[in-house]
Short mmCIF file of C-alpha atoms in Angstrom, two decimals:
data_model
loop_
_atom_site.label_atom_id
_atom_site.label_comp_id
_atom_site.label_asym_id
_atom_site.label_seq_id
_atom_site.Cartn_x
_atom_site.Cartn_y
_atom_site.Cartn_z
CA MET A 1 -63.46 18.88 87.71
CA TRP A 2 -63.57 16.68 84.62
CA VAL A 3 -59.83 16.28 84.74
CA ASN A 4 -59.89 15.03 88.34
CA LEU A 5 -62.69 12.65 87.48
CA PHE A 6 -60.79 11.30 84.43
CA VAL A 7 -57.69 10.82 86.55
CA ALA A 8 -59.55 9.05 89.33
CA LEU A 9 -61.32 6.60 87.04
CA ILE A 10 -58.49 5.66 84.64
CA LEU A 11 -55.17 6.18 86.44
CA GLU A 12 -55.77 5.44 90.09
CA ASN A 13 -52.43 3.77 90.70
CA LYS A 14 -50.38 6.77 89.35
CA SER A 15 -49.56 9.98 91.07
CA LYS A 16 -51.56 13.07 90.60
CA LYS A 17 -48.88 14.94 88.62
CA GLU A 18 -48.26 12.06 86.20
CA ALA A 19 -52.03 11.60 85.70
CA GLU A 20 -52.53 15.23 84.89
CA ALA A 21 -49.63 15.26 82.47
CA PHE A 22 -50.94 12.23 80.72
CA ALA A 23 -54.50 13.63 80.53
CA TYR A 24 -53.35 16.96 79.04
CA ALA A 25 -51.15 15.20 76.48
CA PHE A 26 -54.00 12.82 75.54
CA ILE A 27 -56.44 15.68 75.12
CA ALA A 28 -53.93 17.74 73.07
CA GLY A 29 -53.24 14.80 70.83
CA SER A 30 -56.91 14.24 70.33
CA MET A 31 -57.65 17.88 69.43
CA LYS A 32 -56.02 18.89 66.16
CA GLY A 33 -54.10 22.17 66.13
CA THR A 34 -54.12 22.41 69.99
CA ARG A 35 -51.08 22.39 72.27
CA ALA A 36 -51.07 20.91 75.79
CA GLY A 37 -50.93 24.41 77.43
CA SER A 38 -53.91 25.79 75.60
CA ALA A 39 -56.17 22.70 76.04
CA GLU A 40 -57.75 24.03 79.21
CA GLU A 41 -58.63 27.40 77.56
CA THR A 42 -60.22 25.56 74.62
CA LEU A 43 -62.24 23.38 76.96
CA ALA A 44 -63.49 26.42 78.85
CA ARG A 45 -65.13 27.92 75.75
CA LYS A 46 -66.71 24.79 74.20
CA ALA A 47 -67.44 21.16 74.92
CA VAL A 48 -65.32 18.44 73.27
CA VAL A 49 -66.49 14.89 72.71
CA LEU A 50 -63.65 12.33 73.07
CA GLU A 51 -64.32 9.14 71.15
CA TYR A 52 -62.40 6.28 69.41
CA SER A 53 -61.45 7.26 65.86
CA ARG A 54 -61.53 4.26 63.50
CA GLU A 55 -59.05 3.95 60.69
CA LYS A 56 -60.29 4.31 57.18
CA ARG A 57 -60.99 1.02 55.48
CA LEU A 58 -58.41 0.41 52.76
CA GLY A 59 -58.98 -1.47 49.49
CA ARG A 60 -57.54 -4.95 48.95
CA SER A 61 -54.63 -3.78 46.93
CA ARG A 62 -53.73 -1.01 49.39
CA ARG A 63 -53.95 -3.43 52.29
CA ARG A 64 -51.57 -5.78 50.47
CA ARG A 65 -49.09 -2.95 49.88
CA SER A 66 -49.22 -1.71 53.49
CA SER A 67 -48.76 -5.28 54.81
CA LYS A 68 -45.79 -5.78 52.47
CA ARG A 69 -44.20 -2.54 53.76
CA ARG A 70 -44.65 -3.63 57.31
CA SER A 71 -43.14 -7.04 56.61
CA GLN A 72 -40.15 -5.51 54.83
CA GLY A 73 -39.38 -3.42 57.91
CA GLY A 74 -39.47 0.04 56.37
CA LYS A 75 -38.05 1.89 53.29
CA PRO A 76 -34.48 0.83 52.31
CA LEU A 77 -31.63 3.34 52.21
CA SER A 78 -31.01 5.17 49.03
CA ALA A 79 -27.58 5.41 47.35
CA GLY A 80 -27.18 8.94 48.66
CA GLU A 81 -28.02 8.02 52.20
CA LYS A 82 -25.55 5.15 52.14
CA ARG A 83 -22.81 7.55 50.94
CA ARG A 84 -23.70 10.07 53.77
CA LEU A 85 -23.76 7.32 56.38
CA LYS A 86 -20.49 5.85 54.92
CA VAL A 87 -21.84 2.35 54.94
CA PHE A 88 -19.30 0.97 52.52
CA ASP A 89 -16.25 2.90 53.75
CA ILE A 90 -13.40 0.87 55.24
CA LYS A 91 -11.85 2.54 58.28
CA PRO A 92 -8.16 3.44 58.01
CA GLU A 93 -7.24 1.05 60.88
CA HIS A 94 -8.83 -1.84 58.92
CA GLN A 95 -6.96 -1.11 55.69
CA ARG A 96 -4.35 -3.79 56.24
CA TYR A 97 -3.22 -6.42 53.78
CA GLU A 98 -2.80 -9.10 56.49
CA LEU A 99 -6.42 -8.83 57.58
CA PHE A 100 -7.70 -9.93 54.17
CA LEU A 101 -5.32 -12.83 53.61
CA PRO A 102 -7.90 -15.36 55.19
CA LEU A 103 -10.49 -13.99 52.71
CA HIS A 104 -8.05 -14.78 49.89
CA ASP A 105 -7.58 -18.36 51.19
CA LEU A 106 -11.37 -18.80 51.27
CA TRP A 107 -11.61 -17.47 47.65
CA LYS A 108 -8.98 -19.97 46.42
CA GLN A 109 -10.92 -22.85 48.05
CA TYR A 110 -14.11 -21.57 46.41
CA ILE A 111 -12.43 -21.32 42.91
CA MET A 112 -10.96 -24.81 43.36
CA SER A 113 -14.28 -26.25 44.19
CA ILE A 114 -16.17 -24.76 41.20
CA CYS A 115 -13.34 -25.59 38.72
CA ASN A 116 -12.98 -29.19 39.90
CA GLY A 117 -9.53 -28.79 41.41
CA LEU A 118 -7.81 -26.89 38.55
CA ARG A 119 -5.70 -29.85 37.48
CA PRO A 120 -2.95 -29.47 34.88
CA GLY A 121 -5.11 -31.31 32.29
CA SER A 122 -8.18 -29.14 32.88
CA SER A 123 -9.74 -27.59 29.81
CA PRO A 124 -8.90 -23.84 29.63
CA GLN A 125 -12.28 -23.06 28.06
CA LEU A 126 -14.09 -24.79 30.85
CA VAL A 127 -12.10 -22.94 33.54
CA GLN A 128 -12.63 -19.65 31.68
CA GLN A 129 -16.37 -20.35 31.55
CA LYS A 130 -16.46 -21.04 35.28
CA LEU A 131 -14.42 -17.92 36.18
CA LEU A 132 -16.81 -15.83 34.06
CA LYS A 133 -19.65 -16.59 36.47
CA ALA A 134 -17.60 -16.61 39.69
CA ASP A 135 -17.29 -13.92 42.40
CA PHE A 136 -13.92 -12.31 42.87
CA HIS A 137 -14.06 -10.94 46.31
CA GLY A 138 -10.76 -12.02 47.94
CA ALA A 139 -8.94 -12.59 44.63
CA ILE A 140 -5.49 -11.07 44.02
CA LEU A 141 -5.83 -8.86 41.00
CA THR A 142 -3.07 -7.29 38.91
CA VAL A 143 -3.74 -4.41 36.56
CA VAL A 144 -2.25 -5.47 33.19
CA ARG A 145 -3.51 -2.70 30.99
CA SER A 146 -5.36 0.61 31.77
CA LYS A 147 -6.15 3.90 30.13
CA CYS A 148 -4.30 5.54 33.02
CA PRO A 149 -0.64 4.38 33.04
CA SER A 150 -0.32 4.89 36.78
CA TYR A 151 -2.67 1.99 37.45
CA VAL A 152 -0.65 -0.59 35.44
CA GLY A 153 1.22 -2.96 37.76
CA THR A 154 -0.95 -2.39 40.80
CA THR A 155 -1.59 -5.63 42.69
CA GLY A 156 -3.70 -6.35 45.67
CA ILE A 157 -6.64 -8.24 47.21
CA LEU A 158 -10.15 -7.36 45.99
CA VAL A 159 -12.17 -6.29 49.04
CA GLN A 160 -15.11 -4.37 47.38
CA GLU A 161 -16.69 -4.49 44.01
CA PHE A 162 -19.11 -1.85 42.72
CA LYS A 163 -20.68 -1.43 39.31
CA HIS A 164 -17.86 0.64 37.80
CA ILE A 165 -14.88 0.27 40.19
CA PHE A 166 -12.80 -2.28 42.08
CA LYS A 167 -11.39 -1.58 45.55
CA ILE A 168 -8.23 -3.50 46.39
CA ILE A 169 -5.77 -3.50 49.27
CA THR A 170 -2.08 -3.54 48.26
CA LYS A 171 0.76 -5.09 50.18
CA GLU A 172 1.72 -1.52 51.33
CA ASP A 173 -1.62 -1.29 53.22
CA ARG A 174 -3.07 1.17 50.78
CA LEU A 175 -6.60 1.20 49.47
CA LYS A 176 -6.66 1.64 45.71
CA VAL A 177 -9.81 2.44 43.63
CA ILE A 178 -9.37 1.05 40.06
CA PRO A 179 -12.07 1.81 37.42
CA LYS A 180 -13.30 -1.23 35.51
CA ASN A 181 -13.72 0.52 32.09
CA ASN A 182 -10.67 0.58 29.88
CA SER A 183 -8.78 -1.77 32.27
CA VAL A 184 -7.60 -5.38 31.94
CA PHE A 185 -6.87 -7.45 35.09
CA ALA A 186 -4.92 -10.63 35.56
CA VAL A 187 -5.91 -13.36 38.07
CA GLU A 188 -3.64 -16.30 38.97
CA VAL A 189 -4.83 -19.51 40.64
CA ASN A 190 -2.33 -22.37 41.01
CA GLY A 191 -0.33 -21.35 37.96
CA PHE A 192 -3.44 -20.77 35.78
CA VAL A 193 -3.50 -17.13 34.67
CA SER A 194 -6.64 -15.64 33.32
CA HIS A 195 -7.23 -12.10 31.97
CA ILE A 196 -10.55 -10.34 32.70
CA TYR A 197 -11.77 -7.26 31.04
CA GLY A 198 -13.20 -4.70 33.41
CA SER A 199 -15.84 -3.39 31.08
CA LYS A 200 -17.39 -6.86 30.97
CA PHE A 201 -17.56 -7.13 34.77
CA GLU A 202 -20.06 -4.27 35.14
CA TYR A 203 -22.82 -6.85 35.56
CA ARG A 204 -23.63 -9.25 38.34
CA ALA A 205 -21.75 -12.49 38.46
CA SER A 206 -24.77 -14.62 37.51
CA GLU A 207 -25.58 -12.32 34.58
CA ARG A 208 -22.11 -11.85 32.99
CA SER A 209 -22.14 -14.77 30.54
CA ALA A 210 -25.62 -14.03 29.13
CA LYS A 211 -25.21 -10.25 29.18
CA LYS A 212 -21.99 -10.34 27.16
CA PHE A 213 -23.40 -12.30 24.26
CA LYS A 214 -26.66 -10.29 24.31
CA ALA A 215 -24.74 -7.10 24.24
CA VAL A 216 -22.61 -8.15 21.32
CA GLU A 217 -25.58 -9.55 19.32
CA SER A 218 -27.78 -6.54 19.99
CA SER A 219 -24.97 -4.13 18.96
CA PHE A 220 -25.20 -5.47 15.35
CA ARG A 221 -28.99 -4.90 15.37
CA MET A 222 -31.09 -6.80 12.81
CA SER A 223 -28.08 -7.78 10.62
CA GLY A 224 -26.35 -9.59 13.54
CA LYS A 225 -26.07 -13.38 13.68
CA PRO A 226 -26.50 -15.40 16.93
CA LEU A 227 -23.27 -15.90 18.87
CA ALA A 228 -24.36 -17.71 22.05
CA THR A 229 -23.32 -21.40 21.66
CA PRO A 230 -22.48 -23.90 24.37
CA GLY A 231 -18.90 -23.63 25.50
CA ARG A 232 -18.14 -20.34 23.76
CA VAL A 233 -16.40 -17.68 25.95
CA LEU A 234 -15.71 -13.99 25.12
CA PHE A 235 -12.07 -13.29 25.89
CA GLY A 236 -11.76 -9.67 24.76
CA GLU A 237 -12.88 -6.87 22.45
CA GLY A 238 -11.48 -3.56 21.13
CA GLN A 239 -11.03 -1.31 18.13
CA LEU A 240 -8.44 -1.93 15.58
CA LEU A 241 -7.54 -0.16 12.29
CA LYS A 242 -8.20 -2.31 9.30
CA ARG A 243 -6.80 -1.61 5.89
CA SER A 244 -9.20 -2.26 3.06
CA ARG A 245 -9.23 -1.40 -0.63
CA ARG A 246 -10.64 2.06 0.13
CA GLY A 247 -8.07 2.85 2.86
CA CYS A 248 -7.74 2.46 6.61
CA GLN A 249 -10.96 2.20 8.63
CA PRO A 250 -11.63 1.61 12.30
CA LYS A 251 -13.26 -1.73 13.06
CA VAL A 252 -14.56 -3.40 16.21
CA PHE A 253 -13.13 -6.85 16.96
CA PHE A 254 -14.53 -9.48 19.34
CA LEU A 255 -12.29 -12.44 20.29
CA PHE A 256 -14.20 -15.56 21.31
CA SER A 257 -12.76 -18.96 22.26
CA ASP A 258 -13.41 -20.36 18.72
CA VAL A 259 -14.14 -17.43 16.38
CA LEU A 260 -13.02 -13.86 15.63
CA VAL A 261 -15.92 -11.41 14.92
CA TYR A 262 -15.49 -7.99 13.50
CA GLY A 263 -17.71 -5.22 11.95
CA SER A 264 -17.95 -1.63 10.96
CA ILE A 265 -18.56 1.04 13.55
CA ILE A 266 -21.62 3.33 13.27
CA VAL A 267 -21.86 4.48 16.94
CA ALA A 268 -18.85 3.43 19.10
CA GLY A 269 -19.96 0.94 21.77
CA ARG A 270 -23.54 0.77 20.72
CA TRP A 271 -24.17 0.19 17.01
CA TYR A 272 -22.20 -1.86 14.50
CA LYS A 273 -22.87 -3.39 11.09
CA ASN A 274 -21.53 -5.82 8.57
CA GLN A 275 -20.78 -8.65 11.01
CA LYS A 276 -18.04 -10.96 9.80
CA THR A 277 -17.13 -14.20 11.56
CA ILE A 278 -13.77 -16.09 11.08
CA SER A 279 -12.96 -19.41 12.60
CA LEU A 280 -9.79 -19.41 14.64
CA ALA A 281 -8.69 -22.66 13.11
CA ASP A 282 -8.35 -20.89 9.69
CA ILE A 283 -6.33 -17.91 11.00
CA GLN A 284 -2.64 -17.40 10.48
CA LEU A 285 -0.83 -14.27 11.87
CA GLU A 286 2.27 -12.66 10.46
CA ASP A 287 4.10 -9.93 12.26
CA LEU A 288 5.03 -6.89 10.15
CA LYS A 289 7.14 -3.73 10.60
CA ASP A 290 5.71 -0.31 10.56
CA SER A 291 4.98 1.16 7.18
CA THR A 292 3.87 4.50 5.65
CA TRP A 293 0.33 3.24 5.68
CA MET A 294 0.03 2.01 9.32
CA GLU A 295 2.01 1.60 12.46
CA ASN A 296 1.89 -1.37 14.85
CA GLN A 297 0.44 -3.54 12.14
CA TRP A 298 0.25 -7.22 11.50
CA LEU A 299 -1.36 -9.49 8.84
CA ILE A 300 -4.28 -11.83 9.37
CA ARG A 301 -4.49 -14.55 6.78
CA THR A 302 -7.52 -16.72 6.06
CA PRO A 303 -8.44 -18.92 3.10
CA ARG A 304 -11.23 -16.61 2.06
CA LYS A 305 -9.80 -13.18 2.88
CA SER A 306 -6.49 -11.66 4.17
CA PHE A 307 -6.14 -8.18 5.51
CA TYR A 308 -3.89 -5.92 7.49
CA VAL A 309 -4.80 -4.59 10.96
CA ALA A 310 -3.11 -2.13 13.36
CA ALA A 311 -3.32 -1.41 17.06
CA GLY A 312 -2.91 1.87 18.96
CA CYS A 313 0.40 0.99 20.60
CA PRO A 314 3.00 -1.83 20.56
CA LYS A 315 1.74 -3.36 23.83
CA GLU A 316 -1.84 -3.50 22.51
CA LYS A 317 -0.53 -5.19 19.35
CA GLN A 318 1.45 -7.75 21.27
CA ALA A 319 -1.53 -8.45 23.60
CA TRP A 320 -3.93 -9.03 20.62
CA MET A 321 -1.46 -11.33 18.79
CA GLU A 322 -0.71 -13.37 21.92
CA HIS A 323 -4.43 -13.85 22.78
CA ILE A 324 -5.39 -14.75 19.21
CA VAL A 325 -2.57 -17.34 18.99
CA ALA A 326 -3.38 -18.81 22.43
CA CYS A 327 -7.12 -19.11 21.67
CA ARG A 328 -6.32 -20.66 18.26
CA ASP A 329 -3.99 -23.23 19.65
CA ARG A 330 -6.39 -24.20 22.38
CA TRP A 331 -9.32 -24.49 19.96
CA ILE A 332 -7.29 -26.66 17.46
CA GLN A 333 -6.26 -28.99 20.30
CA THR A 334 -9.82 -29.27 21.53
CA VAL A 335 -11.50 -29.89 18.18
CA ALA A 336 -8.49 -31.54 16.47
CA ALA A 337 -9.13 -29.29 13.44
CA PHE A 338 -6.84 -29.19 10.34
CA THR A 339 -5.07 -25.87 9.58
CA PRO A 340 -5.35 -24.66 5.93
CA SER A 341 -2.30 -24.57 3.69
CA THR A 342 -3.55 -22.04 1.12
CA PHE A 343 -4.53 -18.50 2.06
CA ALA A 344 -6.09 -15.66 0.10
CA ALA A 345 -4.02 -12.89 -1.32
CA THR A 346 -4.15 -9.42 0.27
CA TRP A 347 -5.74 -6.80 -1.98
CA ILE A 348 -3.73 -3.74 -2.95
CA PRO A 349 -5.48 -0.48 -1.98
CA ASP A 350 -7.18 1.51 -4.69
CA GLY A 351 -4.90 4.52 -4.08
CA ALA A 352 -1.71 2.55 -4.37
CA SER A 353 -1.78 2.62 -8.25
CA ALA A 354 -3.23 5.01 -10.80
CA VAL A 355 -2.78 2.59 -13.75
CA CYS A 356 -3.62 -1.03 -14.42
CA MET A 357 -0.83 -3.25 -13.17
CA ARG A 358 -1.15 -5.53 -16.25
CA CYS A 359 -1.66 -3.21 -19.25
CA CYS A 360 -0.61 0.10 -17.68
CA ASN A 361 -3.72 1.93 -18.86
CA GLU A 362 -4.74 4.87 -16.67
CA PHE A 363 -7.86 4.41 -14.49
CA THR A 364 -10.65 6.83 -15.21
CA ALA A 365 -14.27 7.21 -14.38
CA VAL A 366 -15.07 4.82 -17.27
CA LEU A 367 -12.06 2.47 -16.88
CA ARG A 368 -12.75 1.25 -13.41
CA ARG A 369 -10.52 -0.57 -10.87
CA HIS A 370 -10.88 -4.26 -10.17
CA HIS A 371 -8.94 -6.74 -8.08
CA CYS A 372 -7.60 -10.17 -9.05
CA ARG A 373 -8.75 -12.61 -6.50
CA ASN A 374 -5.66 -14.74 -6.97
CA CYS A 375 -2.79 -12.14 -6.70
CA GLY A 376 -4.66 -9.06 -5.37
CA PHE A 377 -3.34 -6.76 -8.13
CA LEU A 378 -5.24 -3.67 -9.35
CA VAL A 379 -6.40 -4.41 -12.91
CA CYS A 380 -8.88 -3.05 -15.43
CA GLY A 381 -11.95 -4.82 -16.74
CA ALA A 382 -10.29 -5.85 -20.03
CA CYS A 383 -7.46 -7.50 -18.15
CA SER A 384 -9.80 -9.38 -15.74
CA LYS A 385 -12.39 -10.91 -18.04
CA GLN A 386 -11.28 -14.42 -17.15
CA ARG A 387 -12.94 -16.47 -14.41
CA ALA A 388 -11.60 -19.44 -12.50
CA VAL A 389 -12.45 -21.63 -9.53
CA LEU A 390 -10.32 -20.92 -6.49
CA ARG A 391 -10.95 -23.73 -4.07
CA HIS A 392 -9.62 -22.00 -0.99
CA ILE A 393 -12.21 -19.17 -1.53
CA HIS A 394 -15.13 -21.26 -2.79
CA PRO A 395 -15.27 -24.81 -4.15
CA ILE A 396 -17.78 -23.99 -7.03
CA ASP A 397 -18.15 -20.24 -7.61
CA LEU A 398 -16.03 -18.59 -10.35
CA GLN A 399 -13.75 -15.82 -9.24
CA ARG A 400 -12.37 -12.85 -11.13
CA VAL A 401 -8.71 -13.38 -12.20
CA CYS A 402 -6.33 -11.40 -14.28
CA ARG A 403 -4.80 -12.76 -17.58
CA LEU A 404 -1.50 -13.71 -16.05
CA CYS A 405 -3.11 -15.71 -13.13
CA SER A 406 -5.53 -17.33 -15.63
CA ARG A 407 -2.56 -18.72 -17.64
CA ARG A 408 -0.83 -19.90 -14.53
CA LEU A 409 -3.93 -21.59 -13.25
CA LEU A 410 -4.48 -23.34 -16.60
CA GLN A 411 -0.93 -24.58 -16.61
CA GLU A 412 -1.22 -25.91 -13.07
CA GLN A 413 -4.50 -27.58 -14.10
CA GLN A 414 -2.82 -29.27 -17.02
CA GLN A 415 0.08 -30.34 -14.87
CA GLU A 416 -2.31 -31.85 -12.34
CA GLU A 417 -4.13 -33.75 -15.14
CA GLU A 418 -0.85 -35.09 -16.46
CA HIS A 419 0.11 -36.33 -13.04
CA LEU A 420 -3.29 -37.89 -12.81
CA TYR A 421 -2.82 -39.70 -16.13
CA VAL A 422 0.55 -40.97 -15.10
CA ASP A 423 -0.81 -42.31 -11.81
CA VAL A 424 -3.62 -44.04 -13.52
CA ALA A 425 -1.31 -45.55 -16.09
CA ALA A 426 0.91 -46.91 -13.42
CA VAL A 427 -2.07 -48.54 -11.76
CA LEU A 428 -3.13 -50.25 -14.95
CA GLY A 429 0.26 -51.98 -15.20
CA GLU A 430 2.62 -52.56 -18.01
CA GLY A 431 1.26 -55.96 -18.95
CA GLU A 432 -2.34 -54.77 -19.38
CA GLN A 433 -1.23 -51.78 -21.49
CA GLU A 434 0.58 -54.03 -24.00
CA GLU A 435 -2.34 -56.48 -24.42
CA GLU A 436 -4.30 -55.76 -27.53
CA GLY A 437 -8.04 -55.51 -27.20
CA LYS A 438 -7.75 -55.44 -23.35
CA GLY A 439 -5.37 -52.70 -22.49
CA MET A 440 -4.32 -49.37 -23.95
CA THR A 441 -1.15 -47.41 -24.29
CA LEU A 442 -0.53 -44.21 -22.26
CA ARG A 443 -1.22 -42.12 -25.38
CA ASN A 444 -4.43 -43.95 -26.14
CA PHE A 445 -5.45 -43.60 -22.55
CA HIS A 446 -4.91 -39.82 -22.72
CA GLY A 447 -7.19 -39.69 -25.81
CA TRP A 448 -9.82 -41.86 -24.25
CA LEU A 449 -9.91 -39.71 -21.04
CA ASN A 450 -10.15 -36.48 -23.04
CA SER A 451 -13.02 -38.00 -25.11
CA GLN A 452 -14.78 -38.89 -21.97
CA THR A 453 -14.39 -35.43 -20.43
CA GLN A 454 -15.42 -33.53 -23.58
CA PRO A 455 -19.14 -33.21 -24.07
CA HIS A 456 -20.82 -34.92 -27.06
CA PHE A 457 -24.01 -33.51 -28.65
CA MET A 458 -26.48 -35.95 -30.14
CA TYR A 459 -29.44 -35.03 -32.29
CA LEU A 460 -32.68 -36.60 -31.02
CA LYS A 461 -35.67 -36.64 -33.23
CA PRO A 462 -38.51 -35.07 -31.35
CA GLU A 463 -41.47 -37.31 -30.51
CA LEU A 464 -44.57 -36.54 -32.53
CA PRO A 465 -47.94 -36.52 -30.76
CA PRO A 466 -50.04 -39.66 -31.41
CA ARG A 467 -52.16 -39.56 -34.49
CA LYS A 468 -55.79 -38.96 -33.95
CA THR A 469 -58.20 -41.53 -35.38
CA LYS A 470 -61.38 -40.42 -37.09
CA LEU A 471 -64.44 -41.12 -35.00
CA PRO A 472 -67.56 -42.56 -36.67
CA PRO A 473 -70.48 -40.39 -37.19
CA PRO A 474 -72.75 -39.89 -34.12
CA ASP A 475 -75.60 -41.93 -35.54
CA ILE A 476 -73.37 -44.97 -35.78
CA LEU A 477 -72.28 -44.59 -32.12
CA LEU A 478 -75.80 -44.37 -31.01
CA SER A 479 -76.79 -47.50 -32.88
#
């Protein structure tokens, strides 16, 4: 009876069967743990009060969160759900090189707009800095170097970029997945070729420039020096073998647009120490043949320090040397810097000689090894007591030199002084030199200049304190 009354009052315009079905469903939904078929049995045993159930009042913070969820339109898909649904998969019928050529044309227009037309006179550093923050979807990438040799030479249009991989479409209509790590890519736009390192493209385009410098600075921890300066661009990094006085040691190198930074490795890729910075304007490279010490080696000369480095393979060696020379030439043209003419000598390793290379005494625990800063030879302490100023290393500080180099430096200094005397005498003129009382001969001039350069000591009588005068007795002062 109550069902018929409920149907008659609420659902008059519906048929009897639809009204009964709706009523049973409504009652079953209002009664927890009851199905639509057993609702009549439940009502036969007890009375049920149907009333409007109000929602629990939420707090202010919970109301904000719930409204934010409703505005967002639900929970986003997770990475696993996207893979299961194949959201980012490209269908085989769409994997065609011709379909993505319009995307490449749009990318070229985009790059031309952000690089101000890429004119022949454009600054390479400015273009590289713009490319560092650009998006590469639609660019034609070529794998120049990779840990897997089968990837080298692959060329295609970049259609998808993920955190660790590039997806490109080749001209043979094949989809290739190239890992970013341990890979170097080349991009060409209107004759301008730029190399990008895949490990540095694991960040978003807007964060690449800042993330690179922060990663390099943080890797040297507290001993690191700031590297982020306006216009500086990181071109590449890698590990090279550096030969020092104690043998060959692996070092990490960072090539910037204006400096070369290297340091010792504690934890590869995370923690380095002993940060050294060399200006590219002061660097001179010299290609060397393989030796018993190292293979694929070359010499890096600087005014302060010169050392040997080696790469893992000939291609890596050639790439490093070409990039360093290209960056150095661009930096010298940009700043109009002067290249140095004097470079530091390379130090002979400690294990290369068991005796002093001057007196032939055998090195022991007491007779220690030292290096001459001028020639780089291994000498003992007795043969390297002399000190001299080497201007290409430091303009003021005295450096350790051996006996032979000390004599040579003294002879060179005397020759420079003689040339200076001759030049000054020529300026004075022959007429002034012959006049008595006004001029002087060259011999007298030499003596006068030596007398002026030698120090003269004068005895000065110390000043005595002023003599104290006797004061009159107190009674006289009071009167």
